Structures are given as structure tokens and as C-alpha cells.
Amino acid sequence: MHQTTLLSVLGAATAVLGHPLKHNGHAGNATIKCPIVFDGRIKTASVLADFDSYSTSIFNPDYVKGGTLKWSEIIKFPNTGANARFDDADYKPFEVTLSDNSIFQTQKGFRRAGLQFQGDTNNDSPAATGIKTIHFSVKQDAQRPLNLTHEYLNVWHEAADYSANQFNFEVGTILGQTGLPKNTFKVLNRQNKQIWSTPVEKSDWQNFAITLDFNKNTLQVYYSKGDDPLKSVTQAVSNNNAGGGQYQIGLLKKPTGTSDVVNAGYQESKINEGQIYGSLFIEDSAGGCVSL
Ligand SMILES: *[C@@H]1O[C@H](CO)[C@@H](O)[C@H](O)[C@H]1NC(C)=O
Ligand SMILES: *[C@@H]1O[C@H](CO)[C@@H](O)[C@H](O)[C@H]1NC(C)=O
């Protein structure tokens, strides 16, 4: 190739890819004021392959995903125009995607990809004791929309014996609760009863925090949009937080038309869906500390 042509091609590529921060608009400027227990924020310099190895990923590289997929194939780094509030210039958003290959082990009913923090052990995790707050922001990808005819679990904490989830952060049509609107994010308690919901925004960041008090068995939800500081939107409501277990962040899409959601039911083929995340971390809320 002629040299000037090559240079102009390289120049064009740089303009398109840009600097990660410039490319992604302005950085977040909210301050984390409590000790971080698990940091799920993705460094601006991270590459997708970092998700595939214990030495470079902040998450478990082997779970919870389709066996034929690597995390580097599941995660995308989307251009969101702006970072989420707690993602300053050192961090960037990431997206968890689902495809027809998102089948974990033999769970053919689900399409799922869920990140677990490295160190968040199923028993005796530091994040399942005392008072802890999980923070996450979500944004929708117009190129990979979710199909809200289905029920999705996005963020949750599953008891160590897998018998229940202490809480679920969900979107879509909740099976068996079709009276609830489908286009809302919902926080459900251990009994799968909705304790709070808010409409899904098409373009804004939506910021959530959930405080779990493992001593008093309560749960409290905080929320804001865009760059706004979080506000509590529920009281500390009674919830059974016992049973240890792990957090999971990503997407678990349930099928339709079955009572055996794990193994059976209907899932469309050729799906290409995603949920964008940012500002993901768990902080120690001892003494009532919550970063807003
Ligand atoms: C943080 O960023 C938002 C959005 O750019 C801006 O409105 C706000 O003034 C900033 N706050 C501080 C303390 O810099
Ligand atoms: C949403 O899911 C339902 C049930 O699987 C399916 O019938 C429908 O075609 C899907 N809609 C879109 C827009 O993908």
C-alpha cells in the first residue's frame, strides 16, 4: 500500500477508536466514601482478554456462562457517551451480552452470563456479613435490546445452598406476576415480592444501590438517574438475608411457556442482547456509611 494511503487509513482508525476516555465522553465525579469490599469497576486500560484469566480478571473467569464461550467474547466495551457516576477517568463501562450459546452446563431453559467477584466465596464471603451495599449503574444498548416479554435477573445474591436468592434486581415480565409492568426495573425480596420498581430509561444511566444488613435482616434501596446523587427510595425493609452465598451481575433470561424454567420452555434463536453496567462495587456500610 502507498505510504500516504496507509497513514490516512491509520489516522481514520485512530479518530474512530479515539482515546478511551474521550471516546466515552465525560468521566464520573461521585466519590466513594466507604471502604470497598469488592471493586467491580473496569479500568480504562483493561482489554477484553483480561476477563479470561484469574491473574487479570477481577471476576471469576470460569463462571457463570456458556461452556463454549470465553468472557472476552461475552463482554463488550460500549461507547456510552458518559461514564456512570462512580466511574471516574480511571474506569469505563462494560456490557454483558447473551447469544444462543449462553447456555450454562445443561440449563437449556436459561440464557445466562453472570459475573461473580473473585473472592466472593459461596461460604463465609466478606460481602455476606455485617452491613454491605452493592452499587451498580445500568444503561440500555439500542443495538442489543432486551426482550421484555421475558423475565431477566440482572443482579442478585443467591444463597449458598442455591435454594433462594436473598434479593433479585430484575427487568421484564416476571413469571407468575404478569400484573407487574414489563418495562420496569424491579427489586424483589427473598419471597420474590416486589418492594420497589422504576421505569426502564432508554438512554440515561440509572444508578442503584442495595444495602443488605446481615445482622438485622433488612434491605434498603437507593436510586438516581444520570449524574444525580443517590437517594433512598425505600426504608430498611425486613428481609431474610441468611444463608450466605454469592452476588451475580449480568443477565439471566428465563424462557416462556414452561414451569421448568431451568431446563425447558421457549427461547428465540439468534438473540443478540446486552445490559450495560458501570460503577459496580460493594462497600462496607458499617455505621450506616453509604456513598451517595
Ligand atoms: C459532576 O459532573 C456533573 C455532570 O458533568 C456536573 O453537573 C457536576 O457539576 C459535577 N460535580 C462536581 C462536584 O464536579
Ligand atoms: C420476544 O420474545 C417472545 C417470546 O420469546 C417472542 O415471541 C418475540 O418474537 C420476541 N420479540 C422480539 C422483538 O424479539
Tab-separated table of C-alpha atoms and ligand atoms in Angstrom:
chain	number	residue	atom	x	y	z
A	1	MET	CA	0.000	0.000	0.000
A	2	HIS	CA	1.189	3.523	-0.772
A	3	GLN	CA	2.535	5.188	2.360
A	4	THR	CA	0.232	8.223	2.432
A	5	THR	CA	-2.775	5.954	1.937
A	6	LEU	CA	-1.651	3.761	4.831
A	7	LEU	CA	-1.164	6.810	7.067
A	8	SER	CA	-4.564	8.223	6.235
A	9	VAL	CA	-6.154	4.838	6.963
A	10	LEU	CA	-4.355	4.700	10.314
A	11	GLY	CA	-5.389	8.274	11.035
A	12	ALA	CA	-9.014	7.449	10.330
A	13	ALA	CA	-8.836	4.374	12.579
A	14	THR	CA	-7.437	6.465	15.436
A	15	ALA	CA	-10.203	9.020	15.001
A	16	VAL	CA	-12.832	6.306	15.194
A	17	LEU	CA	-11.320	4.410	18.129
A	18	GLY	CA	-10.099	7.549	19.891
A	19	HIS	CA	-8.737	7.725	23.386
A	20	PRO	CA	-10.843	5.521	25.658
A	21	LEU	CA	-11.915	8.422	27.874
A	22	LYS	CA	-12.550	10.976	25.120
A	23	HIS	CA	-14.322	8.275	23.166
A	24	ASN	CA	-16.588	7.752	26.119
A	25	GLY	CA	-17.408	11.361	26.917
A	26	HIS	CA	-17.107	12.716	30.426
A	27	ALA	CA	-15.970	10.788	33.456
A	28	GLY	CA	-17.975	10.250	36.612
A	29	ASN	CA	-17.196	12.503	39.559
A	30	ALA	CA	-19.016	10.925	42.521
A	31	THR	CA	-16.883	9.905	45.486
A	32	ILE	CA	-16.844	6.505	47.151
A	33	LYS	CA	-16.614	7.323	50.846
A	34	CYS	CA	-16.856	3.880	52.465
A	35	PRO	CA	-14.299	1.022	52.406
A	36	ILE	CA	-14.590	-1.064	49.221
A	37	VAL	CA	-15.062	-4.795	49.811
A	38	PHE	CA	-15.160	-5.840	46.135
A	39	ASP	CA	-14.415	-3.444	43.300
A	40	GLY	CA	-16.144	-4.379	40.036
A	41	ARG	CA	-15.173	-1.197	38.206
A	42	ILE	CA	-13.277	-1.840	34.982
A	43	LYS	CA	-10.017	0.027	34.478
A	44	THR	CA	-9.908	2.233	31.401
A	45	ALA	CA	-6.815	0.341	30.244
A	46	SER	CA	-8.472	-3.093	30.565
A	47	VAL	CA	-8.690	-5.301	27.482
A	48	LEU	CA	-11.329	-7.967	26.922
A	49	ALA	CA	-8.844	-10.821	27.341
A	50	ASP	CA	-8.319	-9.679	30.956
A	51	PHE	CA	-11.698	-11.280	31.754
A	52	ASP	CA	-10.411	-14.745	30.765
A	53	SER	CA	-7.780	-15.339	33.440
A	54	TYR	CA	-7.656	-15.404	37.241
A	55	SER	CA	-4.496	-13.314	37.175
A	56	THR	CA	-6.026	-10.447	35.194
A	57	SER	CA	-9.770	-10.554	35.931
A	58	ILE	CA	-11.439	-9.063	38.986
A	59	PHE	CA	-14.203	-11.643	38.401
A	60	ASN	CA	-14.304	-15.431	38.272
A	61	PRO	CA	-13.160	-16.231	34.700
A	62	ASP	CA	-14.861	-19.665	34.646
A	63	TYR	CA	-18.420	-18.857	35.802
A	64	VAL	CA	-21.373	-18.412	35.150
A	65	LYS	CA	-21.547	-18.700	31.348
A	66	GLY	CA	-21.973	-20.888	28.318
A	67	GLY	CA	-19.216	-23.520	28.279
A	68	THR	CA	-18.165	-22.752	24.712
A	69	LEU	CA	-17.801	-19.016	25.362
A	70	LYS	CA	-14.980	-17.037	26.890
A	71	TRP	CA	-15.773	-13.903	28.878
A	72	SER	CA	-13.790	-11.949	26.268
A	73	GLU	CA	-16.483	-12.990	23.778
A	74	ILE	CA	-19.357	-12.153	26.146
A	75	ILE	CA	-18.189	-8.732	27.394
A	76	LYS	CA	-18.193	-5.623	25.200
A	77	PHE	CA	-16.821	-2.159	25.899
A	78	PRO	CA	-19.640	0.077	24.623
A	79	ASN	CA	-19.472	3.753	23.773
A	80	THR	CA	-21.963	5.192	26.242
A	81	GLY	CA	-21.226	8.897	25.784
A	82	ALA	CA	-20.559	9.294	29.513
A	83	ASN	CA	-19.357	7.153	32.366
A	84	ALA	CA	-21.598	6.164	35.241
A	85	ARG	CA	-21.306	8.327	38.349
A	86	PHE	CA	-18.656	6.395	40.286
A	87	ASP	CA	-16.551	5.588	37.195
A	88	ASP	CA	-14.005	8.386	37.157
A	89	ALA	CA	-11.422	8.767	34.380
A	90	ASP	CA	-9.691	5.547	35.532
A	91	TYR	CA	-12.736	3.405	34.712
A	92	LYS	CA	-15.066	2.559	31.838
A	93	PRO	CA	-18.434	0.838	31.375
A	94	PHE	CA	-18.819	-2.746	30.207
A	95	GLU	CA	-21.652	-4.758	28.694
A	96	VAL	CA	-22.716	-8.347	29.394
A	97	THR	CA	-24.257	-9.969	26.300
A	98	LEU	CA	-26.397	-13.010	25.587
A	99	SER	CA	-26.370	-15.186	22.484
A	100	ASP	CA	-27.773	-18.602	21.603
A	101	ASN	CA	-24.578	-20.072	23.112
A	102	SER	CA	-25.283	-18.580	26.547
A	103	ILE	CA	-26.241	-21.962	27.990
A	104	PHE	CA	-24.592	-22.795	31.322
A	105	GLN	CA	-23.945	-26.522	31.782
A	106	THR	CA	-27.242	-28.278	30.919
A	107	GLN	CA	-29.542	-25.347	31.809
A	108	LYS	CA	-31.173	-25.247	28.387
A	109	GLY	CA	-34.125	-23.145	29.573
A	110	PHE	CA	-31.950	-20.161	30.504
A	111	ARG	CA	-29.715	-17.882	28.526
A	112	ARG	CA	-27.262	-16.571	31.057
A	113	ALA	CA	-23.961	-14.823	31.676
A	114	GLY	CA	-23.274	-13.753	35.234
A	115	LEU	CA	-20.130	-12.271	36.749
A	116	GLN	CA	-19.009	-13.198	40.257
A	117	PHE	CA	-16.396	-11.183	42.133
A	118	GLN	CA	-13.152	-13.060	42.710
A	119	GLY	CA	-13.041	-13.643	46.476
A	120	ASP	CA	-16.827	-13.658	46.899
A	121	THR	CA	-16.790	-17.218	48.185
A	122	ASN	CA	-20.034	-19.168	48.411
A	123	ASN	CA	-19.450	-19.651	52.151
A	124	ASP	CA	-18.110	-17.006	54.553
A	125	SER	CA	-17.728	-14.269	51.958
A	126	PRO	CA	-16.719	-10.895	53.397
A	127	ALA	CA	-19.582	-9.399	51.372
A	128	ALA	CA	-22.272	-11.516	53.075
A	129	THR	CA	-21.686	-10.406	56.648
A	130	GLY	CA	-22.224	-7.209	58.620
A	131	ILE	CA	-23.787	-4.426	56.531
A	132	LYS	CA	-22.838	-4.221	52.866
A	133	THR	CA	-24.045	-2.096	49.945
A	134	ILE	CA	-23.809	-3.225	46.350
A	135	HIS	CA	-23.702	-0.380	43.831
A	136	PHE	CA	-24.380	-0.743	40.113
A	137	SER	CA	-25.470	1.510	37.281
A	138	VAL	CA	-27.232	0.241	34.170
A	139	LYS	CA	-27.750	1.614	30.681
A	140	GLN	CA	-29.565	0.169	27.675
A	141	ASP	CA	-27.898	-0.719	24.375
A	142	ALA	CA	-30.208	0.157	21.468
A	143	GLN	CA	-28.245	-2.299	19.295
A	144	ARG	CA	-28.839	-5.186	21.719
A	145	PRO	CA	-32.258	-4.599	23.292
A	146	LEU	CA	-33.656	-6.934	25.908
A	147	ASN	CA	-36.970	-8.607	25.081
A	148	LEU	CA	-39.172	-7.606	27.990
A	149	THR	CA	-41.671	-10.340	27.180
A	150	HIS	CA	-39.150	-12.454	29.116
A	151	GLU	CA	-38.070	-12.264	32.761
A	152	TYR	CA	-34.450	-11.259	33.345
A	153	LEU	CA	-32.415	-11.386	36.516
A	154	ASN	CA	-29.683	-8.759	36.229
A	155	VAL	CA	-28.164	-8.529	39.707
A	156	TRP	CA	-28.821	-10.835	42.628
A	157	HIS	CA	-27.465	-12.650	45.654
A	158	GLU	CA	-28.019	-16.405	45.720
A	159	ALA	CA	-27.917	-18.369	48.973
A	160	ALA	CA	-25.046	-20.846	49.331
A	161	ASP	CA	-27.375	-23.861	49.015
A	162	TYR	CA	-28.956	-22.380	45.828
A	163	SER	CA	-32.407	-22.676	47.416
A	164	ALA	CA	-33.282	-18.973	47.124
A	165	ASN	CA	-31.997	-15.539	46.232
A	166	GLN	CA	-31.912	-13.073	49.109
A	167	PHE	CA	-32.787	-10.337	46.599
A	168	ASN	CA	-33.276	-10.033	42.833
A	169	PHE	CA	-32.863	-6.958	40.674
A	170	GLU	CA	-34.931	-7.795	37.595
A	171	VAL	CA	-36.494	-6.458	34.420
A	172	GLY	CA	-39.210	-7.694	32.068
A	173	THR	CA	-42.245	-9.896	32.635
A	174	ILE	CA	-41.992	-11.672	35.968
A	175	LEU	CA	-43.292	-15.218	35.591
A	176	GLY	CA	-46.405	-15.735	37.679
A	177	GLN	CA	-46.684	-11.971	38.329
A	178	THR	CA	-47.912	-10.696	34.991
A	179	GLY	CA	-49.772	-7.848	36.728
A	180	LEU	CA	-46.426	-6.061	37.114
A	181	PRO	CA	-45.482	-3.872	34.124
A	182	LYS	CA	-42.725	-5.350	31.987
A	183	ASN	CA	-40.771	-2.163	31.298
A	184	THR	CA	-39.627	-1.540	34.857
A	185	PHE	CA	-36.568	-2.458	36.882
A	186	LYS	CA	-37.769	-4.262	39.968
A	187	VAL	CA	-36.199	-5.094	43.306
A	188	LEU	CA	-37.705	-8.301	44.660
A	189	ASN	CA	-37.216	-9.671	48.139
A	190	ARG	CA	-36.394	-13.258	49.100
A	191	GLN	CA	-40.044	-14.240	48.547
A	192	ASN	CA	-39.914	-12.725	45.033
A	193	LYS	CA	-42.261	-9.990	46.157
A	194	GLN	CA	-41.625	-6.615	44.554
A	195	ILE	CA	-40.551	-3.998	47.052
A	196	TRP	CA	-39.710	-1.201	44.605
A	197	SER	CA	-39.659	-0.510	40.861
A	198	THR	CA	-38.828	2.243	38.384
A	199	PRO	CA	-39.347	2.548	34.597
A	200	VAL	CA	-36.507	1.472	32.311
A	201	GLU	CA	-34.866	4.552	30.757
A	202	LYS	CA	-33.960	4.345	27.084
A	203	SER	CA	-30.805	6.435	27.226
A	204	ASP	CA	-29.902	7.654	30.732
A	205	TRP	CA	-27.720	5.871	33.212
A	206	GLN	CA	-29.809	4.518	36.090
A	207	ASN	CA	-27.938	4.154	39.362
A	208	PHE	CA	-28.872	1.689	42.071
A	209	ALA	CA	-27.549	0.711	45.472
A	210	ILE	CA	-28.906	-2.018	47.718
A	211	THR	CA	-27.871	-2.186	51.355
A	212	LEU	CA	-28.082	-5.630	52.932
A	213	ASP	CA	-27.927	-5.706	56.719
A	214	PHE	CA	-26.965	-9.291	57.512
A	215	ASN	CA	-27.316	-8.661	61.273
A	216	LYS	CA	-30.764	-7.063	61.299
A	217	ASN	CA	-32.075	-8.878	58.184
A	218	THR	CA	-33.089	-5.785	56.254
A	219	LEU	CA	-32.709	-4.477	52.735
A	220	GLN	CA	-32.775	-0.849	51.587
A	221	VAL	CA	-32.827	0.507	48.028
A	222	TYR	CA	-31.207	3.727	46.736
A	223	TYR	CA	-31.688	5.162	43.259
A	224	SER	CA	-30.863	8.060	40.954
A	225	LYS	CA	-30.732	8.913	37.256
A	226	GLY	CA	-27.852	10.270	35.226
A	227	ASP	CA	-25.376	12.212	37.364
A	228	ASP	CA	-27.760	12.789	40.267
A	229	PRO	CA	-26.749	11.657	43.767
A	230	LEU	CA	-28.463	8.517	45.048
A	231	LYS	CA	-31.494	8.882	47.324
A	232	SER	CA	-33.073	6.205	49.470
A	233	VAL	CA	-36.312	5.068	47.842
A	234	THR	CA	-37.340	2.516	50.475
A	235	GLN	CA	-36.970	2.188	54.194
A	236	ALA	CA	-34.755	-0.616	55.514
A	237	VAL	CA	-37.405	-3.277	54.942
A	238	SER	CA	-37.387	-6.645	56.651
A	239	ASN	CA	-35.787	-9.389	54.518
A	240	ASN	CA	-34.276	-12.772	55.298
A	241	ASN	CA	-30.614	-12.302	54.316
A	242	ALA	CA	-29.431	-15.574	55.895
A	243	GLY	CA	-27.728	-18.420	54.064
A	244	GLY	CA	-24.508	-16.903	52.705
A	245	GLY	CA	-23.839	-17.293	49.000
A	246	GLN	CA	-22.652	-15.046	46.196
A	247	TYR	CA	-23.568	-11.966	44.195
A	248	GLN	CA	-24.033	-12.267	40.455
A	249	ILE	CA	-24.075	-9.436	37.923
A	250	GLY	CA	-25.064	-9.876	34.277
A	251	LEU	CA	-28.134	-11.362	32.643
A	252	LEU	CA	-30.184	-14.476	33.275
A	253	LYS	CA	-33.041	-14.690	30.764
A	254	LYS	CA	-35.823	-17.058	31.668
A	255	PRO	CA	-37.824	-18.902	28.981
A	256	THR	CA	-41.544	-18.540	28.368
A	257	GLY	CA	-44.191	-21.233	28.335
A	258	THR	CA	-42.938	-23.686	30.956
A	259	SER	CA	-42.944	-24.375	34.670
A	260	ASP	CA	-39.455	-25.955	34.357
A	261	VAL	CA	-37.617	-22.699	33.624
A	262	VAL	CA	-34.137	-24.148	34.145
A	263	ASN	CA	-34.398	-26.906	31.574
A	264	ALA	CA	-37.315	-26.303	29.222
A	265	GLY	CA	-39.515	-23.619	27.669
A	266	TYR	CA	-39.182	-21.286	24.707
A	267	GLN	CA	-36.214	-19.112	23.807
A	268	GLU	CA	-35.965	-17.358	20.476
A	269	SER	CA	-32.950	-18.174	18.330
A	270	LYS	CA	-30.354	-15.709	17.012
A	271	ILE	CA	-30.630	-13.481	20.066
A	272	ASN	CA	-28.161	-10.617	20.465
A	273	GLU	CA	-28.934	-8.872	23.747
A	274	GLY	CA	-26.951	-6.900	26.261
A	275	GLN	CA	-27.011	-4.988	29.523
A	276	ILE	CA	-24.509	-2.177	30.057
A	277	TYR	CA	-23.055	-1.797	33.563
A	278	GLY	CA	-20.883	0.745	35.316
A	279	SER	CA	-19.982	1.928	38.831
A	280	LEU	CA	-20.070	-1.637	40.138
A	281	PHE	CA	-18.689	-2.167	43.638
A	282	ILE	CA	-19.593	-3.396	47.094
A	283	GLU	CA	-18.822	-1.168	50.054
A	284	ASP	CA	-18.806	-1.683	53.795
A	285	SER	CA	-21.802	0.126	55.266
A	286	ALA	CA	-20.886	-0.420	58.912
A	287	GLY	CA	-22.171	2.531	60.919
A	288	GLY	CA	-24.600	3.472	58.144
A	289	CYS	CA	-21.980	4.528	55.582
A	290	VAL	CA	-23.422	4.612	52.041
A	291	SER	CA	-21.814	6.502	49.168
A	292	LEU	CA	-24.417	8.673	47.505
B	1	LIG	C1	-20.106	16.266	38.237
B	1	LIG	O1	-20.467	16.101	36.870
B	1	LIG	C2	-21.759	16.603	36.555
B	1	LIG	C3	-22.030	16.248	35.110
B	1	LIG	O2	-20.997	16.634	34.261
B	1	LIG	C4	-21.814	18.110	36.815
B	1	LIG	O3	-23.110	18.569	36.547
B	1	LIG	C5	-21.446	18.376	38.268
B	1	LIG	O4	-21.371	19.751	38.473
B	1	LIG	C6	-20.097	17.738	38.604
B	1	LIG	N1	-19.854	17.900	40.039
B	1	LIG	C7	-18.690	18.263	40.531
B	1	LIG	C8	-18.585	18.357	42.015
B	1	LIG	O5	-17.715	18.497	39.810
B	2	LIG	C1	-39.800	-11.566	22.393
B	2	LIG	O1	-39.952	-12.849	22.934
B	2	LIG	C2	-41.126	-13.514	22.529
B	2	LIG	C3	-41.176	-14.809	23.313
B	2	LIG	O2	-39.950	-15.495	23.206
B	2	LIG	C4	-41.108	-13.707	21.030
B	2	LIG	O3	-42.295	-14.349	20.630
B	2	LIG	C5	-40.974	-12.370	20.351
B	2	LIG	O4	-40.822	-12.553	18.963
B	2	LIG	C6	-39.781	-11.616	20.871
B	2	LIG	N1	-39.790	-10.254	20.354
B	2	LIG	C7	-38.720	-9.673	19.829
B	2	LIG	C8	-38.920	-8.281	19.365
B	2	LIG	O5	-37.654	-10.249	19.713
